[in-house]
């Protein structure tokens, strides 16, 4: 993009000596924006947007243009809007300043210097510009919303997204708008026997006189039956999938046993099964849900729920598609094939890993949903949100911990489930949205003796700083069998190499006492070397081999927080490549070859032509040259094997040269790892403080580990520092 011209040039000294002139003089403001762009503190896009506003309305006050530049900039950082009061309180947080400081000479003035003396009233007054700013619907490019004390400036499209999401959810929460038969179906006394059958009480009574502990899964299922919108949130292994499979069984059983409507000729039609669709934001997350849902549906006890249990089982789908595929994404446009005028042909939609869904996608999804259809969102509210603007699930679930169920909801739940809610979760003032949200609170994967579970809980706890540090230290020193705490010095190439190659099992307290052990990358590279079929073997043998290599690759992943630096993706990718080459597990000709057998790659952009989605992982493998397949002449070439991620176990073989947007994934950022899990995850923290290290990032990294976690500290204090820092997302959803 070429930079639009600066309206007039302002002498650079003016900027250094009196930077506050940028607030009253447009050329000075643009000179300042240019300096910020040159330093990477602001995006070119933000500057271009501001120049566009200036062209539209040349006398727009500089204070308005500054707010517009900063509002635009927030979108690239996950915020939906600019919170003016917060920006005045901490101006420097509005730009992308390098966390380690800008060491280059002659840095431009910081926002805190420019905005000295600016108060909220003056800023808000400058935004009174009817051609550019409105307080609601209209055609202006900007919208000023929020309260007088906390005004929020939006780019119109994002304001509209939030409005649409809010309106559509409110509509869905209104049960009175449901047809009478659907309302009757939420009759608690009719639900009770079905819920009792689907959620039997554990036979072993591990409870005291107070009665059995509340089964939140049963309560969540009941709440989700009541409305056309429901959220089930919970940490890893708390039973989100378990609950939703039972919810689908309940809804489908009811549909299949409903009185069939009469046809025109008086003959009853067969009962109509619900059209249920399952979706997830990434191909990887879709494949994972597909696997766990298929397992659960196959073993679900359905006796007593339907006359024909097998027919019911078959009517619960297990195929999961990506949201893009479901909505019908089209290359090079933000528009989808499905929208309100061409709604999705479905009755129930379940979206997993909803924490990764940004405002734009959520608005599109709600727009494409037919009015009577149900939407059930599943996800972990404590995980990192999407890198795109908006943390919709986190916003919706802001009050989930406290429940806020009204007495009416509590009473209904007693009748529907036979369970009383804990008094701490009741609130006579609870809002309609609260009644549709359930938080699962018991992990069935990470029990009390799991260090992964304990560490995740300690990082997430809302304790005061010293108590939190204490708890985290206790967990790390406890000696849990599944948790290794490793400290690596910056120059400890051998320690890093050992971790990457072998997984450093010797650092786990139970090493040697279990039949299986945590692995490193040697595992998948050995499977690749040892299980390769002969060149003359049929294609199926190569597909089978690729599946085994991909599965083995999922047994270990090095995760990190940053992209740059020795402990970021770039540094680690290179250092680990050298380590693997040193062990003769790969041969990249000392890094001269970009493509080599064993190179794992991550797709970084959707490629509709190849059917690959952002986040897909493939492994480069050596296969026989097509011309040499039958002659055994040893000619080979490299192809990258990807799982089809479409509910089948198909393998897609892609020529490396066709892959435009991929990167080596010997190390992966935690952001990119969302929606994936690894048998052994090694989370490497950087050696210097960095604001990107937050509680959400550490929690997300830790919970990528299914069985073993190695926490690697390379400096001092980064873990404790991060545990105290929360991601702050500015938005208007969820209060
Ligand atoms: N009430 C329960 N009693 C015993 N085991 C359970 C219960 N609920 C779930 N599980 C088991 O716990 C494991 C995790 O459950 P599930 O996959 O439903 O959780 P999830 O929240 O969807 O997990 P994920 O983090 O993978 O999304 C499964 O093996 C499941 O069978």
mmCIF file of C-alpha atoms in Angstrom, residues 187-315:
data_model
loop_
_atom_site.group_PDB
_atom_site.id
_atom_site.type_symbol
_atom_site.label_atom_id
_atom_site.label_comp_id
_atom_site.label_asym_id
_atom_site.label_seq_id
_atom_site.Cartn_x
_atom_site.Cartn_y
_atom_site.Cartn_z
ATOM 1 C CA UNK A 187 -42.011 -28.574 30.685
ATOM 2 C CA UNK A 188 -39.771 -29.551 33.607
ATOM 3 C CA UNK A 189 -41.777 -32.580 34.705
ATOM 4 C CA UNK A 190 -41.495 -34.091 31.213
ATOM 5 C CA UNK A 191 -37.774 -33.433 31.106
ATOM 6 C CA UNK A 192 -36.988 -34.956 34.472
ATOM 7 C CA UNK A 193 -37.120 -38.702 33.570
ATOM 8 C CA UNK A 194 -35.094 -38.112 30.404
ATOM 9 C CA UNK A 195 -32.431 -36.097 32.230
ATOM 10 C CA UNK A 196 -32.329 -38.710 35.009
ATOM 11 C CA UNK A 197 -31.732 -41.415 32.388
ATOM 12 C CA UNK A 198 -29.015 -39.440 30.596
ATOM 13 C CA UNK A 199 -27.214 -38.322 33.759
ATOM 14 C CA UNK A 200 -27.491 -41.200 36.232
ATOM 15 C CA UNK A 201 -26.158 -40.569 39.706
ATOM 16 C CA UNK A 202 -22.829 -42.290 40.341
ATOM 17 C CA UNK A 203 -23.463 -45.568 42.138
ATOM 18 C CA UNK A 204 -20.714 -45.141 44.674
ATOM 19 C CA UNK A 205 -22.005 -42.688 47.220
ATOM 20 C CA UNK A 206 -19.045 -40.390 47.824
ATOM 21 C CA UNK A 207 -21.162 -37.750 49.406
ATOM 22 C CA UNK A 208 -22.157 -36.857 52.906
ATOM 23 C CA UNK A 209 -25.545 -36.171 54.454
ATOM 24 C CA UNK A 210 -25.865 -33.002 52.428
ATOM 25 C CA UNK A 211 -26.723 -35.236 49.470
ATOM 26 C CA UNK A 212 -24.845 -35.865 46.259
ATOM 27 C CA UNK A 213 -22.770 -33.000 44.820
ATOM 28 C CA UNK A 214 -24.513 -30.982 42.155
ATOM 29 C CA UNK A 215 -24.131 -32.492 38.681
ATOM 30 C CA UNK A 216 -23.401 -29.334 36.694
ATOM 31 C CA UNK A 217 -23.504 -31.305 33.447
ATOM 32 C CA UNK A 218 -27.135 -32.222 34.095
ATOM 33 C CA UNK A 219 -27.967 -28.633 35.016
ATOM 34 C CA UNK A 220 -26.159 -27.339 31.903
ATOM 35 C CA UNK A 221 -28.102 -29.739 29.700
ATOM 36 C CA UNK A 222 -31.400 -28.668 31.241
ATOM 37 C CA UNK A 223 -30.606 -24.960 30.843
ATOM 38 C CA UNK A 224 -29.622 -25.509 27.220
ATOM 39 C CA UNK A 225 -32.972 -27.179 26.461
ATOM 40 C CA UNK A 226 -34.868 -24.107 27.612
ATOM 41 C CA UNK A 227 -33.733 -21.502 25.084
ATOM 42 C CA UNK A 228 -32.591 -21.149 21.519
ATOM 43 C CA UNK A 229 -29.264 -19.872 22.758
ATOM 44 C CA UNK A 230 -27.031 -21.563 25.311
ATOM 45 C CA UNK A 231 -23.401 -21.480 26.375
ATOM 46 C CA UNK A 232 -21.641 -24.349 28.111
ATOM 47 C CA UNK A 233 -18.227 -23.262 29.341
ATOM 48 C CA UNK A 234 -15.632 -25.190 31.302
ATOM 49 C CA UNK A 235 -11.956 -26.072 31.453
ATOM 50 C CA UNK A 236 -10.406 -29.056 29.702
ATOM 51 C CA UNK A 237 -12.082 -32.359 30.428
ATOM 52 C CA UNK A 238 -15.000 -30.883 32.369
ATOM 53 C CA UNK A 239 -17.439 -32.695 30.097
ATOM 54 C CA UNK A 240 -18.572 -30.117 27.541
ATOM 55 C CA UNK A 241 -18.681 -32.749 24.815
ATOM 56 C CA UNK A 242 -20.260 -35.298 27.164
ATOM 57 C CA UNK A 243 -23.008 -32.819 28.014
ATOM 58 C CA UNK A 244 -23.718 -31.695 24.489
ATOM 59 C CA UNK A 245 -23.950 -35.271 23.179
ATOM 60 C CA UNK A 246 -26.637 -35.930 25.789
ATOM 61 C CA UNK A 247 -28.364 -32.670 24.918
ATOM 62 C CA UNK A 248 -28.473 -33.698 21.261
ATOM 63 C CA UNK A 249 -29.807 -37.144 22.211
ATOM 64 C CA UNK A 250 -32.541 -35.514 24.269
ATOM 65 C CA UNK A 251 -33.547 -33.064 21.548
ATOM 66 C CA UNK A 252 -33.439 -35.671 18.812
ATOM 67 C CA UNK A 253 -35.364 -38.256 20.865
ATOM 68 C CA UNK A 254 -38.062 -35.678 21.415
ATOM 69 C CA UNK A 255 -38.209 -34.798 17.725
ATOM 70 C CA UNK A 256 -38.382 -38.427 16.656
ATOM 71 C CA UNK A 257 -41.163 -39.245 19.090
ATOM 72 C CA UNK A 258 -43.180 -36.097 18.402
ATOM 73 C CA UNK A 259 -46.637 -36.600 17.008
ATOM 74 C CA UNK A 260 -46.148 -36.597 13.274
ATOM 75 C CA UNK A 261 -47.980 -33.779 11.548
ATOM 76 C CA UNK A 262 -50.791 -34.895 9.212
ATOM 77 C CA UNK A 263 -50.240 -34.494 5.505
ATOM 78 C CA UNK A 264 -52.795 -32.947 3.194
ATOM 79 C CA UNK A 265 -54.277 -36.359 2.420
ATOM 80 C CA UNK A 266 -54.778 -37.082 6.128
ATOM 81 C CA UNK A 267 -51.958 -39.632 6.255
ATOM 82 C CA UNK A 268 -49.474 -38.837 9.019
ATOM 83 C CA UNK A 269 -45.967 -37.957 7.880
ATOM 84 C CA UNK A 270 -43.083 -39.739 9.563
ATOM 85 C CA UNK A 271 -41.637 -37.732 12.441
ATOM 86 C CA UNK A 272 -38.944 -35.370 11.224
ATOM 87 C CA UNK A 273 -35.491 -35.715 12.705
ATOM 88 C CA UNK A 274 -33.794 -32.461 13.686
ATOM 89 C CA UNK A 275 -31.148 -31.219 11.311
ATOM 90 C CA UNK A 276 -28.171 -30.937 13.633
ATOM 91 C CA UNK A 277 -24.820 -29.489 12.562
ATOM 92 C CA UNK A 278 -21.545 -29.357 14.466
ATOM 93 C CA UNK A 279 -18.810 -26.819 13.747
ATOM 94 C CA UNK A 280 -15.523 -25.465 15.092
ATOM 95 C CA UNK A 281 -13.386 -22.452 14.144
ATOM 96 C CA UNK A 282 -10.391 -24.435 12.811
ATOM 97 C CA UNK A 283 -9.927 -27.694 10.945
ATOM 98 C CA UNK A 284 -7.838 -29.033 13.788
ATOM 99 C CA UNK A 285 -10.499 -28.259 16.395
ATOM 100 C CA UNK A 286 -13.144 -29.748 14.110
ATOM 101 C CA UNK A 287 -11.161 -32.972 13.755
ATOM 102 C CA UNK A 288 -10.704 -33.204 17.522
ATOM 103 C CA UNK A 289 -14.409 -32.705 18.252
ATOM 104 C CA UNK A 290 -15.273 -35.183 15.537
ATOM 105 C CA UNK A 291 -13.142 -37.820 17.213
ATOM 106 C CA UNK A 292 -14.439 -37.246 20.741
ATOM 107 C CA UNK A 293 -18.078 -36.930 19.688
ATOM 108 C CA UNK A 294 -17.943 -40.069 17.563
ATOM 109 C CA UNK A 295 -16.559 -42.011 20.539
ATOM 110 C CA UNK A 296 -19.239 -40.708 22.865
ATOM 111 C CA UNK A 297 -22.189 -41.238 20.514
ATOM 112 C CA UNK A 298 -21.117 -44.823 19.845
ATOM 113 C CA UNK A 299 -21.160 -45.709 23.532
ATOM 114 C CA UNK A 300 -24.028 -43.564 24.787
ATOM 115 C CA UNK A 301 -26.703 -45.540 26.670
ATOM 116 C CA UNK A 302 -29.955 -44.614 24.957
ATOM 117 C CA UNK A 303 -32.273 -47.286 26.325
ATOM 118 C CA UNK A 304 -35.509 -45.854 27.545
ATOM 119 C CA UNK A 305 -35.005 -42.689 25.536
ATOM 120 C CA UNK A 306 -36.464 -43.910 22.285
ATOM 121 C CA UNK A 307 -38.270 -47.018 21.008
ATOM 122 C CA UNK A 308 -35.558 -47.461 18.466
ATOM 123 C CA UNK A 309 -32.286 -46.569 20.198
ATOM 124 C CA UNK A 310 -30.156 -47.325 17.143
ATOM 125 C CA UNK A 311 -32.236 -45.039 14.948
ATOM 126 C CA UNK A 312 -31.763 -42.312 17.526
ATOM 127 C CA UNK A 313 -28.008 -42.956 17.619
ATOM 128 C CA UNK A 314 -27.799 -42.638 13.866
ATOM 129 C CA UNK A 315 -29.673 -39.349 14.017
#
